[in-house]
Amino acid sequence: MASTSAPPSGDAGETSQPVAIVCVGMAGSGKTTFMQQINAYLHRKKEPPYVINLDPAVLHAPFESNIDIRDSVNYKEVMKQYNLGPNGGILTSLNLFATKVDQVVGLLEKRIAPDPANPTRKPIKHILVDTPGQIEVFVWSASGTILLESFASAVPTVVAYIIDTPRTSSTSTFMSNMLYACSILYKLKLPMILVFNKTDVKDASFAKEWMTDYDAFQAALAEDEDRNAFGGQEGEGAGTGYMGSLLNSMSLMLEEFYAHLSVVGVSSLYGTGIDEFFEAVQEKAEEFKRDYQPELEKRREEREENKKKDREQELDKMMRGMAVSGSAKPQVGDINDDDVVEGGSSGDDSVDDDETEKEGLQARYEAAMHAGAESNIPDASFAKYLFDQERNP
Ligand SMILES: Nc1nc2c(ncn2[C@@H]2O[C@H](COP(=O)(O)OP(=O)(O)OP(=O)(O)O)[C@@H](O)[C@H]2O)c(=O)[nH]1
């Protein structure tokens, strides 16, 4: 079941490696406000984080970034040059930035490694990564995967999925959001924390209960069905028996998924629940090292192995190509020599044969003409003569 209030396994700052927290969330869920809040929290704790902004379209970020995609890629220029709309512009900017991921990780690794020239420099304990508001552009793009895998190869990385709690309070919107979270987990393959934001407006206890108590969700489902209110506050209330049974089976299916999540309720506006969030970060960082890192390394090794195989195949193909073209010349030479020796049927020889044939025909024709002239063979018989000559040269 969801580890909604798991005890902290130590201060997040005590881990030897820093933890990267990648914030994703639907537009308006409060991602930027949340980033601002956790950034301020860490500054207050005198543990300033390393901040990476991957949102090329953000106009005013309320916090400073150490690495900012906007410093390398001009989103508006990308839109203009490639004739793209806003989403295409963000995607292309991310793709362009992903080509520099080695430099980004290089900078990051340099910063988190101890500096012999400055031994008193405070180590970085948290890396905060802000992502574009268009969640699908990041989560479902190749560049998003490349960037995340690169971070995860450098430091333990966890995903914080920010949810707008007041807009998730009906059974159907809750289920939609959970399915989306599930798809993100499958896609990113990194430990995930569900951050129920805006708890100053709507407490997240209902969500925690629904995730841990199947009967409680069933009761809420029955209530929504009775009220014909599957859309909740923001829906149209289009409840049907089909919807009820669908939500029912989905909630059963998601039980296993919930078991792998940490769930926290926060108010980014007032800063409540942030301690609990960092406890969950610590828990997930440990989980990353225990469960995800070996899997990531296995995938990386497989990729390397496949790359090696591809390279070997290419090399093999090339060598075979060289062998064919290398041996082709002598072989062609051999064939020519053999042809000459054996009088084989090379193209040139057949031309010679044709020539000989032609000359023979010509001679016979002339002889025939001469003979015809001499013997007055009529033209009609001449063809027969030639024919006979052909058959009995
Ligand atoms: N009441 C309340 N409002 C919040 C909270 N967090 C964010 N908001 C409000 O929600 C709105 C959206 O917040 P943002 O932080 O801009 O959301 P976002 O997810 O970054 O949005 P995009 O930039 O579109 O991706 C703003 O009006 C915030 O003030 C919260 O904890 N409580």
mmCIF file of C-alpha atoms and ligand atoms in Angstrom, residues 26-33 133 197-198 200-201 267-269, ligand 1:
data_model
loop_
_atom_site.group_PDB
_atom_site.id
_atom_site.type_symbol
_atom_site.label_atom_id
_atom_site.label_comp_id
_atom_site.label_asym_id
_atom_site.label_seq_id
_atom_site.Cartn_x
_atom_site.Cartn_y
_atom_site.Cartn_z
ATOM 1 C CA MET A 26 -0.062 19.183 -15.370
ATOM 2 C CA ALA A 27 -0.329 22.855 -16.235
ATOM 3 C CA GLY A 28 -1.718 24.787 -13.285
ATOM 4 C CA SER A 29 -1.074 22.034 -10.733
ATOM 5 C CA GLY A 30 1.277 24.407 -8.909
ATOM 6 C CA LYS A 31 4.603 22.996 -10.084
ATOM 7 C CA THR A 32 6.407 26.329 -10.191
ATOM 8 C CA THR A 33 5.022 27.391 -6.809
ATOM 9 C CA GLY A 133 4.251 22.746 -18.045
ATOM 10 C CA ASN A 197 -0.726 20.158 -3.722
ATOM 11 C CA LYS A 198 -3.080 22.956 -2.612
ATOM 12 C CA ASP A 200 -4.957 24.580 2.031
ATOM 13 C CA VAL A 201 -7.977 24.390 -0.279
ATOM 14 C CA SER A 267 0.467 23.510 0.312
ATOM 15 C CA SER A 268 3.008 25.210 -1.887
ATOM 16 C CA LEU A 269 1.379 28.497 -1.036
HETATM 17 N N1 LIG B 1 -4.383 27.768 -2.916
HETATM 18 C C1 LIG B 1 -3.278 27.347 -3.466
HETATM 19 N N2 LIG B 1 -2.946 27.781 -4.694
HETATM 20 C C2 LIG B 1 -1.793 27.345 -5.243
HETATM 21 C C3 LIG B 1 -0.931 26.470 -4.567
HETATM 22 N N3 LIG B 1 0.123 26.208 -5.390
HETATM 23 C C4 LIG B 1 -0.069 26.903 -6.516
HETATM 24 N N4 LIG B 1 -1.220 27.600 -6.435
HETATM 25 C C5 LIG B 1 -1.798 28.447 -7.448
HETATM 26 O O1 LIG B 1 -2.074 27.679 -8.616
HETATM 27 C C6 LIG B 1 -1.862 28.460 -9.770
HETATM 28 C C7 LIG B 1 -0.897 27.734 -10.689
HETATM 29 O O2 LIG B 1 0.354 27.656 -10.046
HETATM 30 P P1 LIG B 1 1.719 27.486 -10.841
HETATM 31 O O3 LIG B 1 2.784 27.275 -9.837
HETATM 32 O O4 LIG B 1 1.902 28.597 -11.808
HETATM 33 O O5 LIG B 1 1.383 26.182 -11.629
HETATM 34 P P2 LIG B 1 2.270 25.415 -12.726
HETATM 35 O O6 LIG B 1 1.953 23.993 -12.589
HETATM 36 O O7 LIG B 1 3.681 25.810 -12.629
HETATM 37 O O8 LIG B 1 1.658 25.964 -14.056
HETATM 38 P P3 LIG B 1 2.360 26.007 -15.489
HETATM 39 O O9 LIG B 1 3.392 27.092 -15.406
HETATM 40 O O10 LIG B 1 1.232 26.301 -16.413
HETATM 41 O O11 LIG B 1 2.959 24.676 -15.706
HETATM 42 C C8 LIG B 1 -1.322 29.797 -9.298
HETATM 43 O O12 LIG B 1 -2.367 30.690 -9.262
HETATM 44 C C9 LIG B 1 -0.821 29.515 -7.908
HETATM 45 O O13 LIG B 1 -0.894 30.622 -7.049
HETATM 46 C C10 LIG B 1 -1.288 26.035 -3.246
HETATM 47 O O14 LIG B 1 -0.614 25.263 -2.595
HETATM 48 N N5 LIG B 1 -2.465 26.513 -2.778
#
